[in-house]
Amino acid sequence: MQSIHGLDIPISLADLATPEKMALLVYDMQVGICRQVESDRVKAAAGAVLAAAREAGFRVAYTRHLSLPKVWMGVTQYRTAMAWQRKADPAEVSPWFLRDSPGFAIVPEVEPAADEAVFDKLAMSAFEGTPLHFALTDAGIRALAIVGIAMEVGIEPTARHAADLGIVPVIVEDAVGWGNREAAERSIASLRYAGDSIFTTVAELTGLMRSAAAAP
């Protein structure tokens, strides 16, 4: 930690990895998303981070991507659905993630506990249209560790948005998944170049979490 003008400037992950400063975000680990990609690795890795976070008393939040009924879908939602579903005609798309549909649910491997927050969103950033930023800052949280799917679709914009809001994004690199590996690698390279995000591994983060839990 560095200090200037009365400010503590976190430099390393160890400066942030405490329950008072960091929360965990499990991004879009939904049945309908996980079945489209190779998700077994991410389920196991995210589950390991989740278990350590719970053991150490870190706050945990989830996002779920939500579809609206077609009569409520707007221009952006139709364009996104057409791209994802490879349809040229908007009349041919289906709302895949309607509330309470089987695909909307979070996979059982990382199912939320009763005291964990779940935020539903229409956009890619976890902060757009949700109370996540208010909840984090209201609790004094300065960093957000992110696991889940997909790196190139929603996690990159969430990390960029977090930094713009004054929240340090922490990408658990071996606990994120992708639909397109090359696109995900470009996202990671771009975030590394920007310098706002901290990158870590499951082993490093869970070790720091357990150290924080053991601290007097």
PDB file of C-alpha atoms in Angstrom, residues 144 146 150-164 167-173 176 183-200:
ATOM      1  CA  LEU A 144     -14.610  -6.534  -6.996  1.00  0.00           C
ATOM      2  CA  ILE A 146     -14.961 -11.422 -10.884  1.00  0.00           C
ATOM      3  CA  ALA A 150     -18.156 -14.759 -20.618  1.00  0.00           C
ATOM      4  CA  MET A 151     -14.910 -12.831 -20.563  1.00  0.00           C
ATOM      5  CA  GLU A 152     -15.260 -11.256 -23.988  1.00  0.00           C
ATOM      6  CA  VAL A 153     -18.990 -10.474 -23.750  1.00  0.00           C
ATOM      7  CA  GLY A 154     -19.792  -9.238 -20.268  1.00  0.00           C
ATOM      8  CA  ILE A 155     -16.811  -9.450 -17.932  1.00  0.00           C
ATOM      9  CA  GLU A 156     -14.643  -7.025 -19.914  1.00  0.00           C
ATOM     10  CA  PRO A 157     -17.337  -4.274 -19.945  1.00  0.00           C
ATOM     11  CA  THR A 158     -18.045  -4.930 -16.274  1.00  0.00           C
ATOM     12  CA  ALA A 159     -14.357  -4.504 -15.410  1.00  0.00           C
ATOM     13  CA  ARG A 160     -14.103  -1.274 -17.415  1.00  0.00           C
ATOM     14  CA  HIS A 161     -17.294   0.081 -15.858  1.00  0.00           C
ATOM     15  CA  ALA A 162     -16.056  -0.826 -12.362  1.00  0.00           C
ATOM     16  CA  ALA A 163     -12.854   1.143 -12.875  1.00  0.00           C
ATOM     17  CA  ASP A 164     -14.824   4.149 -14.158  1.00  0.00           C
ATOM     18  CA  ILE A 167     -14.069   0.122  -7.956  1.00  0.00           C
ATOM     19  CA  VAL A 168     -10.878  -1.884  -8.595  1.00  0.00           C
ATOM     20  CA  PRO A 169     -11.710  -4.847 -10.869  1.00  0.00           C
ATOM     21  CA  VAL A 170      -9.943  -8.099 -10.034  1.00  0.00           C
ATOM     22  CA  ILE A 171     -10.097 -10.709 -12.805  1.00  0.00           C
ATOM     23  CA  VAL A 172      -9.644 -14.291 -11.619  1.00  0.00           C
ATOM     24  CA  GLU A 173      -8.168 -15.359 -14.926  1.00  0.00           C
ATOM     25  CA  VAL A 176     -13.556 -17.069 -16.297  1.00  0.00           C
ATOM     26  CA  ALA A 183     -11.816 -12.878 -28.395  1.00  0.00           C
ATOM     27  CA  ALA A 184     -11.420 -13.564 -24.673  1.00  0.00           C
ATOM     28  CA  GLU A 185      -7.636 -13.389 -24.979  1.00  0.00           C
ATOM     29  CA  ARG A 186      -7.979 -10.027 -26.745  1.00  0.00           C
ATOM     30  CA  SER A 187     -10.187  -8.786 -23.916  1.00  0.00           C
ATOM     31  CA  ILE A 188      -7.642  -9.863 -21.318  1.00  0.00           C
ATOM     32  CA  ALA A 189      -4.782  -8.272 -23.263  1.00  0.00           C
ATOM     33  CA  SER A 190      -6.733  -5.029 -23.617  1.00  0.00           C
ATOM     34  CA  LEU A 191      -7.542  -4.888 -19.899  1.00  0.00           C
ATOM     35  CA  ARG A 192      -3.921  -5.612 -19.014  1.00  0.00           C
ATOM     36  CA  TYR A 193      -2.809  -2.783 -21.274  1.00  0.00           C
ATOM     37  CA  ALA A 194      -5.324  -0.340 -19.755  1.00  0.00           C
ATOM     38  CA  GLY A 195      -3.899  -1.111 -16.323  1.00  0.00           C
ATOM     39  CA  ASP A 196      -7.061  -0.603 -14.253  1.00  0.00           C
ATOM     40  CA  SER A 197      -7.596  -4.280 -13.490  1.00  0.00           C
ATOM     41  CA  ILE A 198      -5.668  -6.623 -11.246  1.00  0.00           C
ATOM     42  CA  PHE A 199      -5.253 -10.154 -12.594  1.00  0.00           C
ATOM     43  CA  THR A 200      -5.011 -13.130 -10.287  1.00  0.00           C
TER      44      THR A 200
END
